[in-house]
Coordinates of C-alpha atoms and ligand atoms in Angstrom, one line a residue:
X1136 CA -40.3 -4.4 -27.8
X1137 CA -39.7 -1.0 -27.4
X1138 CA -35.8 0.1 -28.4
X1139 CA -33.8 3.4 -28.7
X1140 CA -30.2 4.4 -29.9
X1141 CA -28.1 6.7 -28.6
X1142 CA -25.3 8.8 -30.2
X1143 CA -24.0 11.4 -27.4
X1144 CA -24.7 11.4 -23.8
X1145 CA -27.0 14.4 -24.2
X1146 CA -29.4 11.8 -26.1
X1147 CA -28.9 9.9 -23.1
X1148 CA -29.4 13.2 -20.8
X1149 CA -32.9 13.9 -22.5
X1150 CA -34.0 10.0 -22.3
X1151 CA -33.4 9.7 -18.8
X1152 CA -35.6 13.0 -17.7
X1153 CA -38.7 11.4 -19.2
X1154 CA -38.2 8.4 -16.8
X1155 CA -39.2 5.6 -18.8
X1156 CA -37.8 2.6 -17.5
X1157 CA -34.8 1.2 -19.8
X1158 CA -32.2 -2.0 -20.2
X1159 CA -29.4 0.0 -20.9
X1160 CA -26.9 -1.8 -22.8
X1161 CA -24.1 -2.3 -25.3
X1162 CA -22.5 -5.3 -26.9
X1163 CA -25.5 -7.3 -26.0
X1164 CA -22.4 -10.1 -25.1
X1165 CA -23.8 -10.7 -21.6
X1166 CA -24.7 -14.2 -20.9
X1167 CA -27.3 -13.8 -18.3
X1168 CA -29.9 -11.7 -20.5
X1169 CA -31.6 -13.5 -23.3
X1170 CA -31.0 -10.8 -26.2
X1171 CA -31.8 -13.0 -28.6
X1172 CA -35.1 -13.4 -27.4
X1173 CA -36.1 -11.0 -24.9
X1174 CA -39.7 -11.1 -25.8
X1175 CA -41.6 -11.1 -22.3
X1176 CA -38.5 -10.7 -20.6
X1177 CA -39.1 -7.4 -19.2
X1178 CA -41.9 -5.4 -18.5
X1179 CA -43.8 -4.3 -21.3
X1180 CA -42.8 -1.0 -21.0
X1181 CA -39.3 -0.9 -20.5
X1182 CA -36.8 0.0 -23.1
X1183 CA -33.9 -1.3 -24.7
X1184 CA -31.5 1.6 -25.1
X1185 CA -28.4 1.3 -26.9
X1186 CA -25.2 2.7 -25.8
X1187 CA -23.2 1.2 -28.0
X1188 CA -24.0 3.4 -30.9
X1189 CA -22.1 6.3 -29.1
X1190 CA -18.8 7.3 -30.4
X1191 CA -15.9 6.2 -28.4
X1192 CA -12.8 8.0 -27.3
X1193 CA -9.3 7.0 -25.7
X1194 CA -6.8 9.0 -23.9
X1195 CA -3.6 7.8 -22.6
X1196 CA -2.6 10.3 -19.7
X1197 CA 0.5 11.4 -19.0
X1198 CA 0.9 9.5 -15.6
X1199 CA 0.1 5.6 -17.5
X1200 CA -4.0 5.7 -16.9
X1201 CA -6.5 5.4 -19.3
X1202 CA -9.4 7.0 -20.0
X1203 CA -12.3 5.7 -21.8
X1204 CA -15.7 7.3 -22.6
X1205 CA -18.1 6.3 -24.7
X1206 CA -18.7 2.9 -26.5
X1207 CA -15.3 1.4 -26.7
X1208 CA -14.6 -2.5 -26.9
X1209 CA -12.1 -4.1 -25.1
X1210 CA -10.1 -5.0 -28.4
X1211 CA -9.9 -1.1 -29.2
X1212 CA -8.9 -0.4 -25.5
X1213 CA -6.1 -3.1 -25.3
X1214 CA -4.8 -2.4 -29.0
X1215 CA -4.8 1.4 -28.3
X1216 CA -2.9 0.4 -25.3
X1217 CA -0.1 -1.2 -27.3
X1218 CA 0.5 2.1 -29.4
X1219 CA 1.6 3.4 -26.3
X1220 CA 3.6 0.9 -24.9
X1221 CA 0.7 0.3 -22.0
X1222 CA -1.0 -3.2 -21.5
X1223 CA -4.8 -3.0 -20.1
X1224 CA -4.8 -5.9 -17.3
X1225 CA -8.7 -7.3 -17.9
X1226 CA -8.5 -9.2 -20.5
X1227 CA -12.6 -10.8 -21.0
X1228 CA -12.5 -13.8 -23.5
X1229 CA -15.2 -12.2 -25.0
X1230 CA -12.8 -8.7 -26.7
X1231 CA -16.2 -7.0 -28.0
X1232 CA -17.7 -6.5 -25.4
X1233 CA -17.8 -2.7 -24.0
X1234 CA -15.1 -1.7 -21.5
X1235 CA -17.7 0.1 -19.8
X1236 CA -20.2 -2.0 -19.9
X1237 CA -17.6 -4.4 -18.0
X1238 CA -17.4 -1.9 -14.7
X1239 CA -21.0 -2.7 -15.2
X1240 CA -21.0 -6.4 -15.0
X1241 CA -17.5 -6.5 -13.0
X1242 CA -16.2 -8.0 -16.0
X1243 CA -13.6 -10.3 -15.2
X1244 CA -11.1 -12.8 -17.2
X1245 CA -7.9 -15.1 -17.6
X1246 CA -5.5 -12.6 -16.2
X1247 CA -7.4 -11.8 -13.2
X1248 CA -5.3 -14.5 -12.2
X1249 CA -2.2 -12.1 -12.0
X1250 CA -3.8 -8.6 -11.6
X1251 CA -7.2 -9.6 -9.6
X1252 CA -10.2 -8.0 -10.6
X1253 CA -11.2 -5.2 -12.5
X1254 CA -12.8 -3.3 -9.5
X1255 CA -9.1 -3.1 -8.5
X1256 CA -8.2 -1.3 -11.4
X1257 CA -10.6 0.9 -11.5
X1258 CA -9.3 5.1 -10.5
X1259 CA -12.3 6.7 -11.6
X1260 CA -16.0 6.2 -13.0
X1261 CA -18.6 9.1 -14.1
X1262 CA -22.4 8.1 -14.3
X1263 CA -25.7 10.1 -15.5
X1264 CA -27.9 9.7 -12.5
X1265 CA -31.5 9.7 -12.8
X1266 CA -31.5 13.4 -13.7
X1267 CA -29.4 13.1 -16.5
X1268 CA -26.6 14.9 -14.0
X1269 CA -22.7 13.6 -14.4
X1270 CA -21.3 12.6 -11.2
X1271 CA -17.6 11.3 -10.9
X1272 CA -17.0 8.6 -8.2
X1273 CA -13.1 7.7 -6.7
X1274 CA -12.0 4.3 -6.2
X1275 CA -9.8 5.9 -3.2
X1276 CA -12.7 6.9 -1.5
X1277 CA -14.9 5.6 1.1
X1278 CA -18.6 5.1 0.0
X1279 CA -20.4 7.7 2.5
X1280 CA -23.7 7.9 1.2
X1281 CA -26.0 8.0 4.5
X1282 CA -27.4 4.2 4.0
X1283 CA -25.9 2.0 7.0
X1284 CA -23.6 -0.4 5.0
X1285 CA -21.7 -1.9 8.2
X1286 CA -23.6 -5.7 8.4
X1287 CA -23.2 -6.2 4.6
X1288 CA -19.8 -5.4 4.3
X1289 CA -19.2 -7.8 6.9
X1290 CA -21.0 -10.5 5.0
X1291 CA -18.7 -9.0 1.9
X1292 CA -15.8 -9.5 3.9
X1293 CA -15.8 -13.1 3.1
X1294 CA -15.6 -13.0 -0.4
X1295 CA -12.4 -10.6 -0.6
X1296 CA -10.3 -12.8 -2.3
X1297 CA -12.6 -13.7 -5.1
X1298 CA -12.7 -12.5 -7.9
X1299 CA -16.8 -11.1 -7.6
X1300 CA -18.8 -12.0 -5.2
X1301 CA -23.0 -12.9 -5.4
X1302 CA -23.1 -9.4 -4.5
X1303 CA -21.5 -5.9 -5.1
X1304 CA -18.8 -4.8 -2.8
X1305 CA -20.1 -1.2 -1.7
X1306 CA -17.4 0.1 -0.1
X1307 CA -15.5 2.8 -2.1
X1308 CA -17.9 5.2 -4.5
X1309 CA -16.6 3.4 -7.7
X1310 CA -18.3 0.2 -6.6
X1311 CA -22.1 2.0 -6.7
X1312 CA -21.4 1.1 -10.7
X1313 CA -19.0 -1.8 -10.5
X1314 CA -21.3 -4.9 -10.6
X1315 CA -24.5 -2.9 -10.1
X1316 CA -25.5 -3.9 -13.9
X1317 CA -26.5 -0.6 -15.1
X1318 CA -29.3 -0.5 -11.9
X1319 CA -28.2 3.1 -10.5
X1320 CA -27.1 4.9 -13.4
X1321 CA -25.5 4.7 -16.8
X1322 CA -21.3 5.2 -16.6
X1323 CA -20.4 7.6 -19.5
X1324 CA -17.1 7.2 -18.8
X1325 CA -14.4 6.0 -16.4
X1326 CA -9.9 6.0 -16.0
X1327 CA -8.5 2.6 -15.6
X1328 CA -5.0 2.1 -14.3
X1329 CA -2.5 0.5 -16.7
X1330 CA 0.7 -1.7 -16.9
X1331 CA 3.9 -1.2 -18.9
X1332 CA 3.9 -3.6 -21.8
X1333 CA 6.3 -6.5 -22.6
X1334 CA 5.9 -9.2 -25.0
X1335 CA 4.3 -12.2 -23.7
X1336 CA 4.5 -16.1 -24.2
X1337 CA 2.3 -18.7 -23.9
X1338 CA 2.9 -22.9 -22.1
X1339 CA 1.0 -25.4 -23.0
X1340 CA 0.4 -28.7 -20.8
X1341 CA -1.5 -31.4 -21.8
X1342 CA -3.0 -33.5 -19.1
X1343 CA -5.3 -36.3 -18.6
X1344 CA -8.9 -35.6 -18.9
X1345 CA -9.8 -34.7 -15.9
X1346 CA -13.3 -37.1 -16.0
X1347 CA -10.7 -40.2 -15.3
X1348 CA -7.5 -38.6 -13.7
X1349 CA -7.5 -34.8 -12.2
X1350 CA -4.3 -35.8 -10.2
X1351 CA -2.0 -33.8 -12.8
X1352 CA -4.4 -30.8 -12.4
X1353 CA -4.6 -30.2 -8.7
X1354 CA -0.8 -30.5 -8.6
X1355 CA -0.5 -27.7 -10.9
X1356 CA -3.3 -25.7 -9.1
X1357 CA -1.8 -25.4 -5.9
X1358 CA 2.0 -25.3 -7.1
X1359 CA 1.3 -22.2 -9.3
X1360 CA -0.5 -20.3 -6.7
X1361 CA 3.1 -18.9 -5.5
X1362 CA 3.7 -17.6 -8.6
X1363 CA 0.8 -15.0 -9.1
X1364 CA 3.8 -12.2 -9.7
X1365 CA 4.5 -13.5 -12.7
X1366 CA 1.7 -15.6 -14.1
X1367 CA -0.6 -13.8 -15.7
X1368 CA -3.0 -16.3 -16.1
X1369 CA -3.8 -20.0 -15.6
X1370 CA -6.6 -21.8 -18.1
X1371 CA -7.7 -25.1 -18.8
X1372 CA -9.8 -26.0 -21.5
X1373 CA -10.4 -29.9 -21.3
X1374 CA -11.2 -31.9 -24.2
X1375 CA -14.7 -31.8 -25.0
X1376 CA -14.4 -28.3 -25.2
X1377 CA -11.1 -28.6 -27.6
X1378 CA -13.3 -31.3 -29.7
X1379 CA -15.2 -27.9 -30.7
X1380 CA -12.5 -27.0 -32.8
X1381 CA -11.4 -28.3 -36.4
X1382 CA -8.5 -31.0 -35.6
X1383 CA -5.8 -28.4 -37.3
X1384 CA -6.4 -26.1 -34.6
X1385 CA -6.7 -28.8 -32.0
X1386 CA -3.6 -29.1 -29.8
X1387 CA -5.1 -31.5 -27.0
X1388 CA -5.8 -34.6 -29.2
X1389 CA -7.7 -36.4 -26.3
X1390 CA -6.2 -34.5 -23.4
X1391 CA -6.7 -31.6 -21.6
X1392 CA -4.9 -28.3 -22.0
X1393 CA -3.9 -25.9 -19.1
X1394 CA -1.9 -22.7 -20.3
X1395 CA 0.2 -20.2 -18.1
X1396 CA 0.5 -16.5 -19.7
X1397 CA 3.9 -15.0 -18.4
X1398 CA 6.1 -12.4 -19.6
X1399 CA 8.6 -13.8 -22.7
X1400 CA 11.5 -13.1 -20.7
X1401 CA 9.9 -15.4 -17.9
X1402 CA 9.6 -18.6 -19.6
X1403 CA 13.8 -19.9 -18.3
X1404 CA 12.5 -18.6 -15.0
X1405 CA 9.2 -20.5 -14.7
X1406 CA 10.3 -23.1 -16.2
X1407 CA 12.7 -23.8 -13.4
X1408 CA 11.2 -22.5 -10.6
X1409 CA 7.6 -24.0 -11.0
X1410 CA 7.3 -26.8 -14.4
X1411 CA 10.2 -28.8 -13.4
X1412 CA 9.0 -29.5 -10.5
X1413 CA 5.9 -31.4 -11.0
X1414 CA 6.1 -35.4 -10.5
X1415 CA 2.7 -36.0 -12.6
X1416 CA 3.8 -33.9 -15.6
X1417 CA 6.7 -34.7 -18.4
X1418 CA 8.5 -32.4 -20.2
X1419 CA 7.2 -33.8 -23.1
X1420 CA 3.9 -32.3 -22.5
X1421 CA 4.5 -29.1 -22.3
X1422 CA 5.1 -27.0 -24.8
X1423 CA 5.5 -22.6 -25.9
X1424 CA 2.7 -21.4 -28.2
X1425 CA 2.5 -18.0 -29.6
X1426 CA 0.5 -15.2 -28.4
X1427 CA -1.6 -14.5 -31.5
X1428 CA -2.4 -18.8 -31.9
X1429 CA -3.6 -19.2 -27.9
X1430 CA -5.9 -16.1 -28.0
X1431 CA -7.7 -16.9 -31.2
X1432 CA -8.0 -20.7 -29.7
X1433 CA -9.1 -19.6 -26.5
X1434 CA -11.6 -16.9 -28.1
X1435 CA -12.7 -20.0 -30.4
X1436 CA -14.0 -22.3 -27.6
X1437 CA -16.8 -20.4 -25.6
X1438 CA -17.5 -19.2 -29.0
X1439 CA -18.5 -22.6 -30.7
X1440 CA -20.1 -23.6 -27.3
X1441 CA -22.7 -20.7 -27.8
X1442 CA -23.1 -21.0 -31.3
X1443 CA -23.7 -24.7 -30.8
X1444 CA -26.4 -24.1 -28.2
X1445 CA -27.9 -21.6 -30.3
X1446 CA -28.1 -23.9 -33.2
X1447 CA -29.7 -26.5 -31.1
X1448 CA -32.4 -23.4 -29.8
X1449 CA -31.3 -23.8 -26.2
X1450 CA -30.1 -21.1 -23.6
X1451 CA -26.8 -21.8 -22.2
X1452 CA -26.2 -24.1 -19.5
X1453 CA -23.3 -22.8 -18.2
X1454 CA -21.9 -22.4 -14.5
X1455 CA -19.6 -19.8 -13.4
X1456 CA -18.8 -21.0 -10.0
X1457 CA -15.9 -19.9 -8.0
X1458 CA -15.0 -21.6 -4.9
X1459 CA -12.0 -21.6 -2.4
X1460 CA -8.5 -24.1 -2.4
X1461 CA -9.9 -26.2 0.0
X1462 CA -12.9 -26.5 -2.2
X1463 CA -11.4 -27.2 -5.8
X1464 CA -11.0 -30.8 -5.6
X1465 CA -15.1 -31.3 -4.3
X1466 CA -15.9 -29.2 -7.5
X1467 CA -14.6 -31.1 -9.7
X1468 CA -15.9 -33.9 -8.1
X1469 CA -19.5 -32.5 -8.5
X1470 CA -18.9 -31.5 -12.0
X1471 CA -17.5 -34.9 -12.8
X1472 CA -21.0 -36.3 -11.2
X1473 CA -23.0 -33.7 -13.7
X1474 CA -20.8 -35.6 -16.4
X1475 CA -22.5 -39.0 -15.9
X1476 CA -25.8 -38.1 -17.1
X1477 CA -25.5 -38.6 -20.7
X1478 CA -25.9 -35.1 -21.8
X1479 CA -22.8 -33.9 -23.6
X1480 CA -20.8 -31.1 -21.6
X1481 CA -17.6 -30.0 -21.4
X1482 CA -15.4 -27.3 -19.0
X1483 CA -13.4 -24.5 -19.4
X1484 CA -12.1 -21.9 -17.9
X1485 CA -10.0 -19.9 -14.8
X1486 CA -8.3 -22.6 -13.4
X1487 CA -5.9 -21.2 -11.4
X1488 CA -8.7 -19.7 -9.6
X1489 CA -10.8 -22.4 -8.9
X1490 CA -13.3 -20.6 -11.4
X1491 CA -14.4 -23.1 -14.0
X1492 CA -17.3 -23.1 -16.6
X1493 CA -19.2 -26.6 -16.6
X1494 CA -21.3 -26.3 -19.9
X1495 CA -24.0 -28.7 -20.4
X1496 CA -24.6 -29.1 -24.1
X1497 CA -28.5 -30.4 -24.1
X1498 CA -31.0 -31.3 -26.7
X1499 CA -33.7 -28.8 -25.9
X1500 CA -35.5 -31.5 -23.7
X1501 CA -33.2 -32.0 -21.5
X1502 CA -33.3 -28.1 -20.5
X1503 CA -35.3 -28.7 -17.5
X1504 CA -33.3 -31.6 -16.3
X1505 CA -30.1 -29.8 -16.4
X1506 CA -31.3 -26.5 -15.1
X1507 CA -32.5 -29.1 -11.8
X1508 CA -28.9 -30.3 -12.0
X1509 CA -27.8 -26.8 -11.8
X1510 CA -30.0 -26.1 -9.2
X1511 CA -28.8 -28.5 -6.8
X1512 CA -25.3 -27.8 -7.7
X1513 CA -25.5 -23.9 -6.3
X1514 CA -27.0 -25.5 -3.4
X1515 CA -23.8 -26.8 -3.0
X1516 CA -22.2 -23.8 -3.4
X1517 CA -24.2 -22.0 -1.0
X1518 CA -22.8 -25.2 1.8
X1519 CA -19.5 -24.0 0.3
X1520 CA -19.4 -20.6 0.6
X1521 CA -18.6 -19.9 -2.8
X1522 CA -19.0 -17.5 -5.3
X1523 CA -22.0 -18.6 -8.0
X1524 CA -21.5 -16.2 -10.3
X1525 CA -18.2 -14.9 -10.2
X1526 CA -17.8 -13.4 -13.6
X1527 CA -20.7 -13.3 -16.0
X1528 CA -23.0 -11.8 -13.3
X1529 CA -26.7 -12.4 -12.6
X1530 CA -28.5 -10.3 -15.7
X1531 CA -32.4 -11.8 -15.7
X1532 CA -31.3 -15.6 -16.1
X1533 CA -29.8 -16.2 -12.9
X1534 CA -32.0 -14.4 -11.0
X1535 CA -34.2 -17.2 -9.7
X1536 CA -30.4 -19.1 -8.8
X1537 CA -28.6 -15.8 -6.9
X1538 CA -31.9 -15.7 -4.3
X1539 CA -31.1 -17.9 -1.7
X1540 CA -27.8 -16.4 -1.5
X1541 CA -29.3 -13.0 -0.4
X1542 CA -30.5 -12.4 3.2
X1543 CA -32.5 -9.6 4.2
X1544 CA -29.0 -7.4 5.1
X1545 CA -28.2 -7.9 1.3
X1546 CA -32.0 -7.1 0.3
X1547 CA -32.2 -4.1 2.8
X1548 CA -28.8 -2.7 1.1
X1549 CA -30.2 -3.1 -2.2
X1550 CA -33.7 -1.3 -1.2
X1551 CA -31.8 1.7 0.0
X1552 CA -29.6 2.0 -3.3
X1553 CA -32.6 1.5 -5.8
X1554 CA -34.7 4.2 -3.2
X1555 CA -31.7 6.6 -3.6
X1556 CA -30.4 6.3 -6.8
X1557 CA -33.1 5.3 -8.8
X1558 CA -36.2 7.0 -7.4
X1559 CA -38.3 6.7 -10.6
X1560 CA -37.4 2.9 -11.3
X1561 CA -36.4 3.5 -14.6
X1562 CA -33.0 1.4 -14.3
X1563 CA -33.1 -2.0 -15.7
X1564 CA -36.1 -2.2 -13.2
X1565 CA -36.1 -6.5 -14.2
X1566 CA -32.5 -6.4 -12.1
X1567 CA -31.6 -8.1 -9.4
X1568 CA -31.7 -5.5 -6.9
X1569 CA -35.3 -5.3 -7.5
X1570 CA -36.5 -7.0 -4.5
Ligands
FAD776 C1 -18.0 -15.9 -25.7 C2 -18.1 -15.1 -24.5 C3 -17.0 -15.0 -23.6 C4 -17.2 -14.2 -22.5 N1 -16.1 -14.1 -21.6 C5 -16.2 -13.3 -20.5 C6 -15.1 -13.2 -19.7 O1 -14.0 -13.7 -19.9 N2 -15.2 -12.3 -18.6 C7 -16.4 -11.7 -18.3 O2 -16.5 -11.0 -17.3 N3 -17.5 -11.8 -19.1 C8 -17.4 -12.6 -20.2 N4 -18.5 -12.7 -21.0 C9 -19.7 -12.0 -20.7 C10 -19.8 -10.6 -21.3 O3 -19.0 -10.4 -22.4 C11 -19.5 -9.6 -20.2 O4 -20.6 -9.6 -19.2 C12 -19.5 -8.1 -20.7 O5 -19.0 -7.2 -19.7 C13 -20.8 -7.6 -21.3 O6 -20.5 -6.4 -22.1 P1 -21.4 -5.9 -23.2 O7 -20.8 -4.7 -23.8 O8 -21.8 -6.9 -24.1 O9 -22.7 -5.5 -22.3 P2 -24.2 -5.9 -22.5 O10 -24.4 -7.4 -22.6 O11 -24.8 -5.1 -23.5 O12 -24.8 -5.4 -21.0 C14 -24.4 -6.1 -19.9 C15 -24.9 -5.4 -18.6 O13 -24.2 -4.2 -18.5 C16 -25.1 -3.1 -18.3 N5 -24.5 -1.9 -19.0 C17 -23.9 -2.0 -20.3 N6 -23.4 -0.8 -20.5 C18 -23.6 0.0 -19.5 C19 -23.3 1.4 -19.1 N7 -22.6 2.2 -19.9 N8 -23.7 1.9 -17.9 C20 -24.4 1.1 -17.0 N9 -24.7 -0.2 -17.3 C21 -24.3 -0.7 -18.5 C22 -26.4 -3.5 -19.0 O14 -27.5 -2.9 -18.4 C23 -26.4 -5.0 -18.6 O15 -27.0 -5.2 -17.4 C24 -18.4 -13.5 -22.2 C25 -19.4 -13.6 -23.1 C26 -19.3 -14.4 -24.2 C27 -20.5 -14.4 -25.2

């Protein structure tokens, strides 16, 4: 395997004007590409160049954006928000990952539930095209960029209100690198839009588990949808995926847990307006939490899920399935099927979006069987209409899975990019916009 670091963008500049074809990438978090065994996952000549070993910087400027460039994490970016008062309004589970790595994979996370998606925070992006030549794309303007765009943005149209669709959006020039997974050029740098900070809380409710009674839950899903301006976000994580924890740090006990972030000075508010008014839930079970306890639990969960499959030597198993209202309750229904099987599992996730992460946990064989289980369940989601990757991407793992949603409008689209912006095929050439 061939690999490279490097330390400024001119490293970059010089790599990219010999051509060779190259996985960009950074935290190596992603989900959808096997780093930890990527033997005879790509060609044989591509390279695995490291971004991640180039200094980071962080400005806040004067009118509340942030600029990033460079390898920065998300837990430097939000911190060095706080310094200055700001709040960053992605917040991925996963805080080391790179923040611009995430305009690469559309990075998404628990409070897209109140500030949507990071393509909508998004002012500015630069990328090093296939020259090595800095260009600097607006979120304000219109994509013009002489490749007919009019039938896919029509089939885009659809998926508006999630929060990524199985495809990019390609309408303004910052979406050429938002969700394009490094496939067009390498973003050096980029100004993301920011919030004034206050302090937040945290409410816990315990529920039933959702395998024998998910009453309680679709209650809660369609009352908070109203309440988007101040919920933050809205996560369940049931209890198989809370039995991952030491029993100190376990406050389900047999239950599921759903938590609302709001603002501190909400909680009287939301309390009134939204809690009391559910007939399936007591007062009893719900409960404040501080904000320092509910991220390290939350961070804990899909942590020990992929250190458990590694242990076991299997890739995850893992959906990341969005679907619409009306759809929520025939989800869960399907994923309560997938829970008969006697392989462990367990969920997790964006509930308030209808954006939930089924996790088989398999012996290694039972791989094949669940990834047919898997199969037949974006099937499904095709019938739906739903989103089958909505946060994590497509990488080289769900490759064979995103096909069927792509006609020939999507492939066409995706021929006239690559032709365009990435003449020699030297970006991540194992993508999925290789078609
Ligand atoms: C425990 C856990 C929790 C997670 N939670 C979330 C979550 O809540 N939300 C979410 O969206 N994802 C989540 N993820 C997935 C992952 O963290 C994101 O996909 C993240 O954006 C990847 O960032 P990275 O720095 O690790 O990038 P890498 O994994 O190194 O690369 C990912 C992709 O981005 C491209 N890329 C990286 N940097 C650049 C660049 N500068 N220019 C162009 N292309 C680039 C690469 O080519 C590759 O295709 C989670 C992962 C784990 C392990």
């Amino acid at each position: 395997m061939n690999t490279k670091s490097f330390y400024s963008n001119s490293d970059v500049v010089a790599h990219l004007q010999t051509g060779m074809p190259t996985l960009f990438h950074s935290s190596q978090t992603s989900t959808v590409i096997p780093f930890e065994k990527m033997e005879g996952a790509l060609k044989s000549n591509t390279v695995m160049g490291n971004l991640s070993t180039i200094k980071g910087a962080l400005e806040m400027q004067a009118n509340g954006n942030l600029k990033i460039s460079g390898f920065v994490t998300w837990k430097e970016a939000k911190e060095f928000c706080l310094s200055k008062g700001r709040e960053i309004m992605t917040s991925p589970t996963e805080e080391l990952a790179g923040v611009l790595a995430g305009i690469a994979t559309s990075c998404t996370g628990e409070r897209s539930f109140g500030f949507r998606n990071l393509r909508s925070q998004i002012v500015e992006c630069n990328y090093l095209d296939f020259n090595g030549v800095e260009h600097t794309l607006s979120a304000t303007k219109k994509l013009d960029i002489g490749i007919d765009l009019a039938d896919y943005q029509k089939d885009f149209s659809h998926y508006a209100q999630y929060k990524n669709a199985p495809y990019p959006r390609m309408e303004f020039e910052t979406d050429l690198m938002t969700g394009t997974e490094g496939q067009l050029g390498v973003i050096d740098s980029a100004i993301l839009k920011t919030i004034e900070h206050f302090p937040e809380t945290y409410i816990f409710m315990l529920l039933p588990r959702w395998e024998e009674n998910f009453e309680p839950h679709l209650e809660l899903y369609n009352a908070v949808q109203k309440f988007r301006d101040r919920v933050r976000a809205c996560e369940i994580l049931d209890s198989n995926s809370l039995s991952y924890l030491p029993p100190e740090k376990n406050p389900g006990k047999n239950n599921d847990v759903v938590f609302l972030e709001i603002r501190k000075d909400d909680f009287e508010n939301i309390y009134e307006d939204l809690l009391s008014h559910l007939t399936l839930l007591n007062e009893d079970q719900i409960f404040e939490m501080d904000a320092t306890k509910c991220r390290d639990l939350r961070v804990s969960v899909p942590r020990a899920v992929f250190e458990a499959n590694s242990r076991m030597g299997v890739t995850k198993k893992g959906t990341d399935v969005q679907v619409s209202a009306e759809k929520f309750k025939e989800l869960l229904l399907f994923y309560r099927k997938l829970g008969t099987h006697g392989v462990p599992y367990n969920l997790f996730g964006h509930f308030g979006d209808a954006h939930l992460h089924f996790n088989f946990m398999p012996t290694p064989d039972k791989e094949n069987f669940c990834n047919a289980e898997l199969e037949s369940l974006y099937e499904q989601v095709l019938q739906w209409k739903g989103s089958p990757f909505a946060e994590h991407g497509i990488g080289l793992l769900k490759r064979k899975f995103i096909a069927p949603f792509y006609s020939e409008t999507q492939k066409n689209v995706f021929r006239a990019l690559k032709k365009k912006y990435d003449p020699k095929g030297q970006f991540f050439p194992e993508g999925f916009m290789t078609c």
